[in-house]
Amino acid sequence: EADIYQTPRYLVIGTGKKITLECSQTMGHDKMYWYQQDPGMELHLIHYSYGVNSTEKGDLSSESTVSRIRTEHFPLTLESARPSHTSQYLCASRAEGYYEQYFGPGTRLTVT
Amino acid sequence: AQSVTQPDIHITVSEGASLELRCNYSYGATPYLFWYVQSPGQGLQLLLKYFSGDTLVQGIKGFEAEFKRSQSSFNLRKPSVHWSDAAEYFCAVGYQKVTFGIGTKLQVIP
């Protein structure tokens, strides 16, 4: 069983608030990913990191930002939440040389 | 560009019946293929993967998948479905960056 954690699991917040979604893994994986998941849609990659101090934007444009100061930690921040940010956010990681990704349980974000 | 098609959005099967979930992919080279399962309120769990070698791969929970290059398919099968298999199933292709299908929601009826 993979050890990747996301907090909070559920968040309801008002428009304009700053939020940070936490993601941590204890497997020492270099590669980490953030996906956005909406019902009936494929997972969309919004950010990824191949190691400390390395971050890239994914295929889906997102107003969020990420940081990777420690190998195990990959937080996602929204400076000013909007209703259009309402979604499920999934964090994943994988080891160097292996291509299967391990997923956290997700954060379901609702912006009112 | 790589892509994945899961033609069945929703499938209903009776408990004990066999199951096949379809997946077709588009990829420019030898594909890395995956099947994941997602239970409500959870993240995705890897069921099985194919990189090379034997085209019939075994996974967890009694699932298997067969890679058919000529058909660009990687269908997931299970001989006898249990009620606990009700979930959403995602096919995926790629390695550095992975593309996921839109998922097939499986309902199991008694």
mmCIF file with all atom_site columns, C-alpha atoms in Angstrom:
data_model
loop_
_atom_site.group_PDB
_atom_site.id
_atom_site.type_symbol
_atom_site.label_atom_id
_atom_site.label_alt_id
_atom_site.label_comp_id
_atom_site.label_asym_id
_atom_site.label_entity_id
_atom_site.label_seq_id
_atom_site.pdbx_PDB_ins_code
_atom_site.Cartn_x
_atom_site.Cartn_y
_atom_site.Cartn_z
_atom_site.occupancy
_atom_site.B_iso_or_equiv
_atom_site.pdbx_formal_charge
_atom_site.auth_seq_id
_atom_site.auth_comp_id
_atom_site.auth_asym_id
_atom_site.auth_atom_id
_atom_site.pdbx_PDB_model_num
ATOM 1   C CA . GLU A 1 1   ? 0.000   0.000   0.000   1.00 0.00 ? 1   GLU A CA 1
ATOM 2   C CA . ALA A 1 2   ? 1.368   3.392   -1.030  1.00 0.00 ? 2   ALA A CA 1
ATOM 3   C CA . ASP A 1 3   ? 1.790   6.110   1.561   1.00 0.00 ? 3   ASP A CA 1
ATOM 4   C CA . ILE A 1 4   ? 0.603   9.373   0.102   1.00 0.00 ? 4   ILE A CA 1
ATOM 5   C CA . TYR A 1 5   ? -1.552  11.746  2.060   1.00 0.00 ? 5   TYR A CA 1
ATOM 6   C CA . GLN A 1 6   ? -3.706  14.722  1.247   1.00 0.00 ? 6   GLN A CA 1
ATOM 7   C CA . THR A 1 7   ? -5.264  17.246  3.584   1.00 0.00 ? 7   THR A CA 1
ATOM 8   C CA . PRO A 1 8   ? -7.872  18.456  3.942   1.00 0.00 ? 8   PRO A CA 1
ATOM 9   C CA . ARG A 1 9   ? -10.089 15.760  2.445   1.00 0.00 ? 9   ARG A CA 1
ATOM 10  C CA . TYR A 1 10  ? -13.001 18.170  2.067   1.00 0.00 ? 10  TYR A CA 1
ATOM 11  C CA . LEU A 1 11  ? -12.968 21.956  2.002   1.00 0.00 ? 11  LEU A CA 1
ATOM 12  C CA . VAL A 1 12  ? -15.775 24.457  1.553   1.00 0.00 ? 12  VAL A CA 1
ATOM 13  C CA . ILE A 1 13  ? -14.555 28.003  1.281   1.00 0.00 ? 13  ILE A CA 1
ATOM 14  C CA . GLY A 1 14  ? -15.771 31.390  0.153   1.00 0.00 ? 14  GLY A CA 1
ATOM 15  C CA . THR A 1 15  ? -14.741 33.253  -2.967  1.00 0.00 ? 15  THR A CA 1
ATOM 16  C CA . GLY A 1 16  ? -11.536 35.235  -2.671  1.00 0.00 ? 16  GLY A CA 1
ATOM 17  C CA . LYS A 1 17  ? -9.946  33.147  0.075   1.00 0.00 ? 17  LYS A CA 1
ATOM 18  C CA . LYS A 1 18  ? -6.399  31.841  -0.194  1.00 0.00 ? 18  LYS A CA 1
ATOM 19  C CA . ILE A 1 19  ? -6.105  28.088  0.221   1.00 0.00 ? 19  ILE A CA 1
ATOM 20  C CA . THR A 1 20  ? -3.347  25.525  0.287   1.00 0.00 ? 20  THR A CA 1
ATOM 21  C CA . LEU A 1 21  ? -3.948  21.863  -0.429  1.00 0.00 ? 21  LEU A CA 1
ATOM 22  C CA . GLU A 1 22  ? -1.358  19.648  1.197   1.00 0.00 ? 22  GLU A CA 1
ATOM 23  C CA . CYS A 1 23  ? 0.214   16.534  -0.297  1.00 0.00 ? 23  CYS A CA 1
ATOM 24  C CA . SER A 1 24  ? 2.883   14.434  1.359   1.00 0.00 ? 24  SER A CA 1
ATOM 25  C CA . GLN A 1 25  ? 4.413   11.064  0.562   1.00 0.00 ? 25  GLN A CA 1
ATOM 26  C CA . THR A 1 26  ? 6.722   8.908   2.627   1.00 0.00 ? 26  THR A CA 1
ATOM 27  C CA . MET A 1 27  ? 8.082   6.762   -0.207  1.00 0.00 ? 27  MET A CA 1
ATOM 28  C CA . GLY A 1 28  ? 10.954  9.047   -1.212  1.00 0.00 ? 28  GLY A CA 1
ATOM 29  C CA . HIS A 1 29  ? 9.544   9.448   -4.716  1.00 0.00 ? 29  HIS A CA 1
ATOM 30  C CA . ASP A 1 30  ? 11.142  12.151  -6.848  1.00 0.00 ? 30  ASP A CA 1
ATOM 31  C CA . LYS A 1 31  ? 8.205   12.612  -9.210  1.00 0.00 ? 31  LYS A CA 1
ATOM 32  C CA . MET A 1 32  ? 4.996   14.184  -7.977  1.00 0.00 ? 32  MET A CA 1
ATOM 33  C CA . TYR A 1 33  ? 1.847   15.287  -9.756  1.00 0.00 ? 33  TYR A CA 1
ATOM 34  C CA . TRP A 1 34  ? -1.356  17.262  -9.216  1.00 0.00 ? 34  TRP A CA 1
ATOM 35  C CA . TYR A 1 35  ? -4.476  16.350  -11.176 1.00 0.00 ? 35  TYR A CA 1
ATOM 36  C CA . GLN A 1 36  ? -7.906  17.952  -11.368 1.00 0.00 ? 36  GLN A CA 1
ATOM 37  C CA . GLN A 1 37  ? -10.831 15.563  -11.639 1.00 0.00 ? 37  GLN A CA 1
ATOM 38  C CA . ASP A 1 38  ? -14.390 16.466  -12.552 1.00 0.00 ? 38  ASP A CA 1
ATOM 39  C CA . PRO A 1 39  ? -17.292 14.003  -12.987 1.00 0.00 ? 39  PRO A CA 1
ATOM 40  C CA . GLY A 1 40  ? -17.402 12.414  -16.421 1.00 0.00 ? 40  GLY A CA 1
ATOM 41  C CA . MET A 1 41  ? -14.080 13.921  -17.421 1.00 0.00 ? 41  MET A CA 1
ATOM 42  C CA . GLU A 1 42  ? -10.603 12.511  -17.688 1.00 0.00 ? 42  GLU A CA 1
ATOM 43  C CA . LEU A 1 43  ? -8.034  13.447  -15.095 1.00 0.00 ? 43  LEU A CA 1
ATOM 44  C CA . HIS A 1 44  ? -6.245  16.625  -16.114 1.00 0.00 ? 44  HIS A CA 1
ATOM 45  C CA . LEU A 1 45  ? -2.620  17.186  -15.160 1.00 0.00 ? 45  LEU A CA 1
ATOM 46  C CA . ILE A 1 46  ? -2.225  20.685  -13.717 1.00 0.00 ? 46  ILE A CA 1
ATOM 47  C CA . HIS A 1 47  ? 1.272   20.578  -12.178 1.00 0.00 ? 47  HIS A CA 1
ATOM 48  C CA . TYR A 1 48  ? 4.194   18.217  -11.843 1.00 0.00 ? 48  TYR A CA 1
ATOM 49  C CA . SER A 1 49  ? 7.603   18.087  -10.256 1.00 0.00 ? 49  SER A CA 1
ATOM 50  C CA . TYR A 1 50  ? 10.589  15.899  -11.020 1.00 0.00 ? 50  TYR A CA 1
ATOM 51  C CA . GLY A 1 51  ? 12.445  16.795  -7.865  1.00 0.00 ? 51  GLY A CA 1
ATOM 52  C CA . VAL A 1 52  ? 13.217  19.448  -5.284  1.00 0.00 ? 52  VAL A CA 1
ATOM 53  C CA . ASN A 1 53  ? 13.026  22.993  -6.684  1.00 0.00 ? 53  ASN A CA 1
ATOM 54  C CA . SER A 1 54  ? 11.609  21.658  -9.954  1.00 0.00 ? 54  SER A CA 1
ATOM 55  C CA . THR A 1 55  ? 8.008   22.444  -10.894 1.00 0.00 ? 55  THR A CA 1
ATOM 56  C CA . GLU A 1 56  ? 6.212   22.584  -14.229 1.00 0.00 ? 56  GLU A CA 1
ATOM 57  C CA . LYS A 1 57  ? 2.721   23.414  -15.418 1.00 0.00 ? 57  LYS A CA 1
ATOM 58  C CA . GLY A 1 58  ? 0.689   20.574  -16.803 1.00 0.00 ? 58  GLY A CA 1
ATOM 59  C CA . ASP A 1 59  ? -1.586  20.285  -19.790 1.00 0.00 ? 59  ASP A CA 1
ATOM 60  C CA . LEU A 1 60  ? -4.552  22.017  -18.193 1.00 0.00 ? 60  LEU A CA 1
ATOM 61  C CA . SER A 1 61  ? -4.137  25.700  -17.495 1.00 0.00 ? 61  SER A CA 1
ATOM 62  C CA . SER A 1 62  ? -4.613  26.377  -13.822 1.00 0.00 ? 62  SER A CA 1
ATOM 63  C CA . GLU A 1 63  ? -4.506  29.500  -11.682 1.00 0.00 ? 63  GLU A CA 1
ATOM 64  C CA . SER A 1 64  ? -2.935  27.484  -8.881  1.00 0.00 ? 64  SER A CA 1
ATOM 65  C CA . THR A 1 65  ? 0.747   27.394  -7.995  1.00 0.00 ? 65  THR A CA 1
ATOM 66  C CA . VAL A 1 66  ? 2.914   24.690  -6.458  1.00 0.00 ? 66  VAL A CA 1
ATOM 67  C CA . SER A 1 67  ? 6.210   24.429  -4.647  1.00 0.00 ? 67  SER A CA 1
ATOM 68  C CA . ARG A 1 68  ? 8.674   21.591  -3.992  1.00 0.00 ? 68  ARG A CA 1
ATOM 69  C CA . ILE A 1 69  ? 11.042  22.525  -1.214  1.00 0.00 ? 69  ILE A CA 1
ATOM 70  C CA . ARG A 1 70  ? 11.230  19.028  0.240   1.00 0.00 ? 70  ARG A CA 1
ATOM 71  C CA . THR A 1 71  ? 11.075  15.709  -1.595  1.00 0.00 ? 71  THR A CA 1
ATOM 72  C CA . GLU A 1 72  ? 8.125   14.478  0.408   1.00 0.00 ? 72  GLU A CA 1
ATOM 73  C CA . HIS A 1 73  ? 5.963   17.611  0.233   1.00 0.00 ? 73  HIS A CA 1
ATOM 74  C CA . PHE A 1 74  ? 4.171   19.117  -2.801  1.00 0.00 ? 74  PHE A CA 1
ATOM 75  C CA . PRO A 1 75  ? 1.550   21.696  -1.756  1.00 0.00 ? 75  PRO A CA 1
ATOM 76  C CA . LEU A 1 76  ? -0.829  23.412  -4.162  1.00 0.00 ? 76  LEU A CA 1
ATOM 77  C CA . THR A 1 77  ? -1.958  26.978  -3.509  1.00 0.00 ? 77  THR A CA 1
ATOM 78  C CA . LEU A 1 78  ? -4.833  29.046  -4.835  1.00 0.00 ? 78  LEU A CA 1
ATOM 79  C CA . GLU A 1 79  ? -4.273  32.728  -4.050  1.00 0.00 ? 79  GLU A CA 1
ATOM 80  C CA . SER A 1 80  ? -7.898  33.693  -4.591  1.00 0.00 ? 80  SER A CA 1
ATOM 81  C CA . ALA A 1 81  ? -10.435 30.908  -4.816  1.00 0.00 ? 81  ALA A CA 1
ATOM 82  C CA . ARG A 1 82  ? -13.323 31.170  -7.282  1.00 0.00 ? 82  ARG A CA 1
ATOM 83  C CA . PRO A 1 83  ? -16.378 28.967  -7.878  1.00 0.00 ? 83  PRO A CA 1
ATOM 84  C CA . SER A 1 84  ? -14.727 27.730  -11.094 1.00 0.00 ? 84  SER A CA 1
ATOM 85  C CA . HIS A 1 85  ? -12.058 26.104  -8.899  1.00 0.00 ? 85  HIS A CA 1
ATOM 86  C CA . THR A 1 86  ? -14.641 23.749  -7.439  1.00 0.00 ? 86  THR A CA 1
ATOM 87  C CA . SER A 1 87  ? -13.335 20.274  -8.223  1.00 0.00 ? 87  SER A CA 1
ATOM 88  C CA . GLN A 1 88  ? -11.544 17.245  -6.835  1.00 0.00 ? 88  GLN A CA 1
ATOM 89  C CA . TYR A 1 89  ? -7.770  17.564  -6.659  1.00 0.00 ? 89  TYR A CA 1
ATOM 90  C CA . LEU A 1 90  ? -5.653  14.411  -6.696  1.00 0.00 ? 90  LEU A CA 1
ATOM 91  C CA . CYS A 1 91  ? -1.983  14.211  -5.806  1.00 0.00 ? 91  CYS A CA 1
ATOM 92  C CA . ALA A 1 92  ? 0.210   11.375  -7.089  1.00 0.00 ? 92  ALA A CA 1
ATOM 93  C CA . SER A 1 93  ? 3.819   10.288  -6.997  1.00 0.00 ? 93  SER A CA 1
ATOM 94  C CA . ARG A 1 94  ? 6.112   7.743   -8.598  1.00 0.00 ? 94  ARG A CA 1
ATOM 95  C CA . ALA A 1 95  ? 9.652   6.520   -8.248  1.00 0.00 ? 95  ALA A CA 1
ATOM 96  C CA . GLU A 1 96  ? 12.449  7.215   -10.699 1.00 0.00 ? 96  GLU A CA 1
ATOM 97  C CA . GLY A 1 97  ? 12.543  4.504   -13.356 1.00 0.00 ? 97  GLY A CA 1
ATOM 98  C CA . TYR A 1 98  ? 9.041   3.280   -12.572 1.00 0.00 ? 98  TYR A CA 1
ATOM 99  C CA . TYR A 1 99  ? 5.967   4.644   -14.333 1.00 0.00 ? 99  TYR A CA 1
ATOM 100 C CA . GLU A 1 100 ? 3.023   3.611   -12.237 1.00 0.00 ? 100 GLU A CA 1
ATOM 101 C CA . GLN A 1 101 ? 1.728   6.456   -10.127 1.00 0.00 ? 101 GLN A CA 1
ATOM 102 C CA . TYR A 1 102 ? 0.439   6.191   -6.579  1.00 0.00 ? 102 TYR A CA 1
ATOM 103 C CA . PHE A 1 103 ? -2.463  8.440   -5.670  1.00 0.00 ? 103 PHE A CA 1
ATOM 104 C CA . GLY A 1 104 ? -3.574  10.155  -2.529  1.00 0.00 ? 104 GLY A CA 1
ATOM 105 C CA . PRO A 1 105 ? -7.240  10.082  -1.462  1.00 0.00 ? 105 PRO A CA 1
ATOM 106 C CA . GLY A 1 106 ? -7.958  13.495  -2.957  1.00 0.00 ? 106 GLY A CA 1
ATOM 107 C CA . THR A 1 107 ? -9.255  16.841  -1.734  1.00 0.00 ? 107 THR A CA 1
ATOM 108 C CA . ARG A 1 108 ? -12.766 17.800  -2.725  1.00 0.00 ? 108 ARG A CA 1
ATOM 109 C CA . LEU A 1 109 ? -12.865 21.593  -2.929  1.00 0.00 ? 109 LEU A CA 1
ATOM 110 C CA . THR A 1 110 ? -16.069 23.615  -3.070  1.00 0.00 ? 110 THR A CA 1
ATOM 111 C CA . VAL A 1 111 ? -15.858 27.378  -3.521  1.00 0.00 ? 111 VAL A CA 1
ATOM 112 C CA . THR A 1 112 ? -19.059 29.242  -2.739  1.00 0.00 ? 112 THR A CA 1
ATOM 113 C CA . ALA B 2 1   ? -0.451  12.917  -29.181 1.00 0.00 ? 1   ALA B CA 1
ATOM 114 C CA . GLN B 2 2   ? -1.388  10.092  -26.883 1.00 0.00 ? 2   GLN B CA 1
ATOM 115 C CA . SER B 2 3   ? -5.023  9.435   -26.058 1.00 0.00 ? 3   SER B CA 1
ATOM 116 C CA . VAL B 2 4   ? -7.267  6.900   -24.393 1.00 0.00 ? 4   VAL B CA 1
ATOM 117 C CA . THR B 2 5   ? -10.841 5.971   -25.243 1.00 0.00 ? 5   THR B CA 1
ATOM 118 C CA . GLN B 2 6   ? -13.109 4.149   -22.874 1.00 0.00 ? 6   GLN B CA 1
ATOM 119 C CA . PRO B 2 7   ? -16.277 3.710   -24.918 1.00 0.00 ? 7   PRO B CA 1
ATOM 120 C CA . ASP B 2 8   ? -18.497 2.559   -22.070 1.00 0.00 ? 8   ASP B CA 1
ATOM 121 C CA . ILE B 2 9   ? -19.357 5.290   -19.574 1.00 0.00 ? 9   ILE B CA 1
ATOM 122 C CA . HIS B 2 10  ? -21.507 3.028   -17.435 1.00 0.00 ? 10  HIS B CA 1
ATOM 123 C CA . ILE B 2 11  ? -21.795 -0.763  -17.204 1.00 0.00 ? 11  ILE B CA 1
ATOM 124 C CA . THR B 2 12  ? -24.116 -2.856  -15.066 1.00 0.00 ? 12  THR B CA 1
ATOM 125 C CA . VAL B 2 13  ? -23.397 -6.519  -14.386 1.00 0.00 ? 13  VAL B CA 1
ATOM 126 C CA . SER B 2 14  ? -24.885 -9.106  -12.086 1.00 0.00 ? 14  SER B CA 1
ATOM 127 C CA . GLU B 2 15  ? -22.820 -10.383 -9.203  1.00 0.00 ? 15  GLU B CA 1
ATOM 128 C CA . GLY B 2 16  ? -20.995 -13.531 -10.300 1.00 0.00 ? 16  GLY B CA 1
ATOM 129 C CA . ALA B 2 17  ? -21.081 -12.604 -13.980 1.00 0.00 ? 17  ALA B CA 1
ATOM 130 C CA . SER B 2 18  ? -17.993 -12.008 -16.052 1.00 0.00 ? 18  SER B CA 1
ATOM 131 C CA . LEU B 2 19  ? -16.777 -8.501  -16.826 1.00 0.00 ? 19  LEU B CA 1
ATOM 132 C CA . GLU B 2 20  ? -14.901 -6.874  -19.664 1.00 0.00 ? 20  GLU B CA 1
ATOM 133 C CA . LEU B 2 21  ? -14.122 -3.160  -19.734 1.00 0.00 ? 21  LEU B CA 1
ATOM 134 C CA . ARG B 2 22  ? -12.877 -1.782  -23.012 1.00 0.00 ? 22  ARG B CA 1
ATOM 135 C CA . CYS B 2 23  ? -9.946  0.519   -23.560 1.00 0.00 ? 23  CYS B CA 1
ATOM 136 C CA . ASN B 2 24  ? -8.440  1.747   -26.819 1.00 0.00 ? 24  ASN B CA 1
ATOM 137 C CA . TYR B 2 25  ? -5.348  3.894   -26.946 1.00 0.00 ? 25  TYR B CA 1
ATOM 138 C CA . SER B 2 26  ? -3.331  5.983   -29.321 1.00 0.00 ? 26  SER B CA 1
ATOM 139 C CA . TYR B 2 27  ? 0.391   6.182   -28.720 1.00 0.00 ? 27  TYR B CA 1
ATOM 140 C CA . GLY B 2 28  ? 3.399   6.758   -30.925 1.00 0.00 ? 28  GLY B CA 1
ATOM 141 C CA . ALA B 2 29  ? 5.642   4.040   -29.570 1.00 0.00 ? 29  ALA B CA 1
ATOM 142 C CA . THR B 2 30  ? 5.467   0.961   -27.413 1.00 0.00 ? 30  THR B CA 1
ATOM 143 C CA . PRO B 2 31  ? 2.847   1.959   -24.890 1.00 0.00 ? 31  PRO B CA 1
ATOM 144 C CA . TYR B 2 32  ? 2.993   1.851   -21.158 1.00 0.00 ? 32  TYR B CA 1
ATOM 145 C CA . LEU B 2 33  ? -0.570  0.947   -20.143 1.00 0.00 ? 33  LEU B CA 1
ATOM 146 C CA . PHE B 2 34  ? -2.358  0.964   -16.815 1.00 0.00 ? 34  PHE B CA 1
ATOM 147 C CA . TRP B 2 35  ? -5.713  0.228   -15.273 1.00 0.00 ? 35  TRP B CA 1
ATOM 148 C CA . TYR B 2 36  ? -6.717  2.041   -12.084 1.00 0.00 ? 36  TYR B CA 1
ATOM 149 C CA . VAL B 2 37  ? -9.805  1.723   -9.909  1.00 0.00 ? 37  VAL B CA 1
ATOM 150 C CA . GLN B 2 38  ? -11.424 4.492   -7.898  1.00 0.00 ? 38  GLN B CA 1
ATOM 151 C CA . SER B 2 39  ? -13.956 3.903   -5.157  1.00 0.00 ? 39  SER B CA 1
ATOM 152 C CA . PRO B 2 40  ? -16.242 6.797   -4.149  1.00 0.00 ? 40  PRO B CA 1
ATOM 153 C CA . GLY B 2 41  ? -14.403 9.468   -2.205  1.00 0.00 ? 41  GLY B CA 1
ATOM 154 C CA . GLN B 2 42  ? -11.031 7.838   -2.787  1.00 0.00 ? 42  GLN B CA 1
ATOM 155 C CA . GLY B 2 43  ? -7.995  8.268   -4.964  1.00 0.00 ? 43  GLY B CA 1
ATOM 156 C CA . LEU B 2 44  ? -6.992  5.923   -7.759  1.00 0.00 ? 44  LEU B CA 1
ATOM 157 C CA . GLN B 2 45  ? -5.515  2.513   -6.984  1.00 0.00 ? 45  GLN B CA 1
ATOM 158 C CA . LEU B 2 46  ? -3.352  0.683   -9.499  1.00 0.00 ? 46  LEU B CA 1
ATOM 159 C CA . LEU B 2 47  ? -4.902  -2.607  -10.637 1.00 0.00 ? 47  LEU B CA 1
ATOM 160 C CA . LEU B 2 48  ? -2.286  -3.663  -13.172 1.00 0.00 ? 48  LEU B CA 1
ATOM 161 C CA . LYS B 2 49  ? 0.227   -2.402  -15.689 1.00 0.00 ? 49  LYS B CA 1
ATOM 162 C CA . TYR B 2 50  ? 1.758   -3.453  -18.991 1.00 0.00 ? 50  TYR B CA 1
ATOM 163 C CA . PHE B 2 51  ? 5.159   -2.405  -20.244 1.00 0.00 ? 51  PHE B CA 1
ATOM 164 C CA . SER B 2 52  ? 6.410   -5.339  -22.293 1.00 0.00 ? 52  SER B CA 1
ATOM 165 C CA . GLY B 2 53  ? 6.507   -9.108  -22.396 1.00 0.00 ? 53  GLY B CA 1
ATOM 166 C CA . ASP B 2 54  ? 3.514   -11.356 -21.926 1.00 0.00 ? 54  ASP B CA 1
ATOM 167 C CA . THR B 2 55  ? 0.474   -9.601  -23.354 1.00 0.00 ? 55  THR B CA 1
ATOM 168 C CA . LEU B 2 56  ? -1.840  -11.042 -20.706 1.00 0.00 ? 56  LEU B CA 1
ATOM 169 C CA . VAL B 2 57  ? -1.129  -9.366  -17.395 1.00 0.00 ? 57  VAL B CA 1
ATOM 170 C CA . GLN B 2 58  ? -2.482  -10.259 -14.006 1.00 0.00 ? 58  GLN B CA 1
ATOM 171 C CA . GLY B 2 59  ? -3.402  -7.678  -11.433 1.00 0.00 ? 59  GLY B CA 1
ATOM 172 C CA . ILE B 2 60  ? -4.811  -7.373  -7.978  1.00 0.00 ? 60  ILE B CA 1
ATOM 173 C CA . LYS B 2 61  ? -8.345  -8.334  -6.917  1.00 0.00 ? 61  LYS B CA 1
ATOM 174 C CA . GLY B 2 62  ? -8.568  -11.054 -9.579  1.00 0.00 ? 62  GLY B CA 1
ATOM 175 C CA . PHE B 2 63  ? -8.377  -8.683  -12.563 1.00 0.00 ? 63  PHE B CA 1
ATOM 176 C CA . GLU B 2 64  ? -6.441  -9.286  -15.747 1.00 0.00 ? 64  GLU B CA 1
ATOM 177 C CA . ALA B 2 65  ? -5.924  -7.334  -18.949 1.00 0.00 ? 65  ALA B CA 1
ATOM 178 C CA . GLU B 2 66  ? -4.819  -8.257  -22.425 1.00 0.00 ? 66  GLU B CA 1
ATOM 179 C CA . PHE B 2 67  ? -2.691  -6.040  -24.633 1.00 0.00 ? 67  PHE B CA 1
ATOM 180 C CA . LYS B 2 68  ? -3.515  -6.325  -28.337 1.00 0.00 ? 68  LYS B CA 1
ATOM 181 C CA . ARG B 2 69  ? -1.209  -4.175  -30.420 1.00 0.00 ? 69  ARG B CA 1
ATOM 182 C CA . SER B 2 70  ? -3.090  -4.826  -33.674 1.00 0.00 ? 70  SER B CA 1
ATOM 183 C CA . GLN B 2 71  ? -6.288  -3.468  -32.148 1.00 0.00 ? 71  GLN B CA 1
ATOM 184 C CA . SER B 2 72  ? -4.644  -0.790  -29.970 1.00 0.00 ? 72  SER B CA 1
ATOM 185 C CA . SER B 2 73  ? -6.606  -2.205  -27.088 1.00 0.00 ? 73  SER B CA 1
ATOM 186 C CA . PHE B 2 74  ? -5.985  -3.045  -23.456 1.00 0.00 ? 74  PHE B CA 1
ATOM 187 C CA . ASN B 2 75  ? -9.245  -4.498  -22.149 1.00 0.00 ? 75  ASN B CA 1
ATOM 188 C CA . LEU B 2 76  ? -9.752  -5.324  -18.490 1.00 0.00 ? 76  LEU B CA 1
ATOM 189 C CA . ARG B 2 77  ? -11.441 -8.576  -17.497 1.00 0.00 ? 77  ARG B CA 1
ATOM 190 C CA . LYS B 2 78  ? -12.642 -10.423 -14.449 1.00 0.00 ? 78  LYS B CA 1
ATOM 191 C CA . PRO B 2 79  ? -14.251 -13.871 -14.596 1.00 0.00 ? 79  PRO B CA 1
ATOM 192 C CA . SER B 2 80  ? -16.655 -13.359 -11.692 1.00 0.00 ? 80  SER B CA 1
ATOM 193 C CA . VAL B 2 81  ? -17.614 -9.950  -10.354 1.00 0.00 ? 81  VAL B CA 1
ATOM 194 C CA . HIS B 2 82  ? -18.183 -9.294  -6.661  1.00 0.00 ? 82  HIS B CA 1
ATOM 195 C CA . TRP B 2 83  ? -20.389 -6.538  -5.244  1.00 0.00 ? 83  TRP B CA 1
ATOM 196 C CA . SER B 2 84  ? -17.265 -4.867  -3.871  1.00 0.00 ? 84  SER B CA 1
ATOM 197 C CA . ASP B 2 85  ? -15.996 -4.346  -7.430  1.00 0.00 ? 85  ASP B CA 1
ATOM 198 C CA . ALA B 2 86  ? -18.533 -1.558  -7.937  1.00 0.00 ? 86  ALA B CA 1
ATOM 199 C CA . ALA B 2 87  ? -16.357 1.479   -8.626  1.00 0.00 ? 87  ALA B CA 1
ATOM 200 C CA . GLU B 2 88  ? -15.013 3.586   -11.462 1.00 0.00 ? 88  GLU B CA 1
ATOM 201 C CA . TYR B 2 89  ? -12.257 2.166   -13.640 1.00 0.00 ? 89  TYR B CA 1
ATOM 202 C CA . PHE B 2 90  ? -9.711  4.233   -15.523 1.00 0.00 ? 90  PHE B CA 1
ATOM 203 C CA . CYS B 2 91  ? -7.451  3.133   -18.348 1.00 0.00 ? 91  CYS B CA 1
ATOM 204 C CA . ALA B 2 92  ? -4.264  5.151   -18.847 1.00 0.00 ? 92  ALA B CA 1
ATOM 205 C CA . VAL B 2 93  ? -1.335  5.345   -21.259 1.00 0.00 ? 93  VAL B CA 1
ATOM 206 C CA . GLY B 2 94  ? 2.064   6.987   -21.098 1.00 0.00 ? 94  GLY B CA 1
ATOM 207 C CA . TYR B 2 95  ? 5.125   7.097   -18.897 1.00 0.00 ? 95  TYR B CA 1
ATOM 208 C CA . GLN B 2 96  ? 6.626   10.521  -18.082 1.00 0.00 ? 96  GLN B CA 1
ATOM 209 C CA . LYS B 2 97  ? 3.181   12.018  -18.453 1.00 0.00 ? 97  LYS B CA 1
ATOM 210 C CA . VAL B 2 98  ? 0.156   9.788   -18.328 1.00 0.00 ? 98  VAL B CA 1
ATOM 211 C CA . THR B 2 99  ? -3.135  10.322  -20.164 1.00 0.00 ? 99  THR B CA 1
ATOM 212 C CA . PHE B 2 100 ? -6.236  8.908   -18.532 1.00 0.00 ? 100 PHE B CA 1
ATOM 213 C CA . GLY B 2 101 ? -9.544  7.906   -20.060 1.00 0.00 ? 101 GLY B CA 1
ATOM 214 C CA . ILE B 2 102 ? -12.793 9.353   -18.777 1.00 0.00 ? 102 ILE B CA 1
ATOM 215 C CA . GLY B 2 103 ? -13.542 6.217   -16.808 1.00 0.00 ? 103 GLY B CA 1
ATOM 216 C CA . THR B 2 104 ? -16.160 3.467   -16.803 1.00 0.00 ? 104 THR B CA 1
ATOM 217 C CA . LYS B 2 105 ? -18.506 3.330   -13.860 1.00 0.00 ? 105 LYS B CA 1
ATOM 218 C CA . LEU B 2 106 ? -19.325 -0.251  -12.875 1.00 0.00 ? 106 LEU B CA 1
ATOM 219 C CA . GLN B 2 107 ? -22.550 -1.069  -11.093 1.00 0.00 ? 107 GLN B CA 1
ATOM 220 C CA . VAL B 2 108 ? -23.002 -4.562  -9.657  1.00 0.00 ? 108 VAL B CA 1
ATOM 221 C CA . ILE B 2 109 ? -26.510 -5.838  -9.030  1.00 0.00 ? 109 ILE B CA 1
ATOM 222 C CA . PRO B 2 110 ? -27.394 -8.811  -6.808  1.00 0.00 ? 110 PRO B CA 1
#
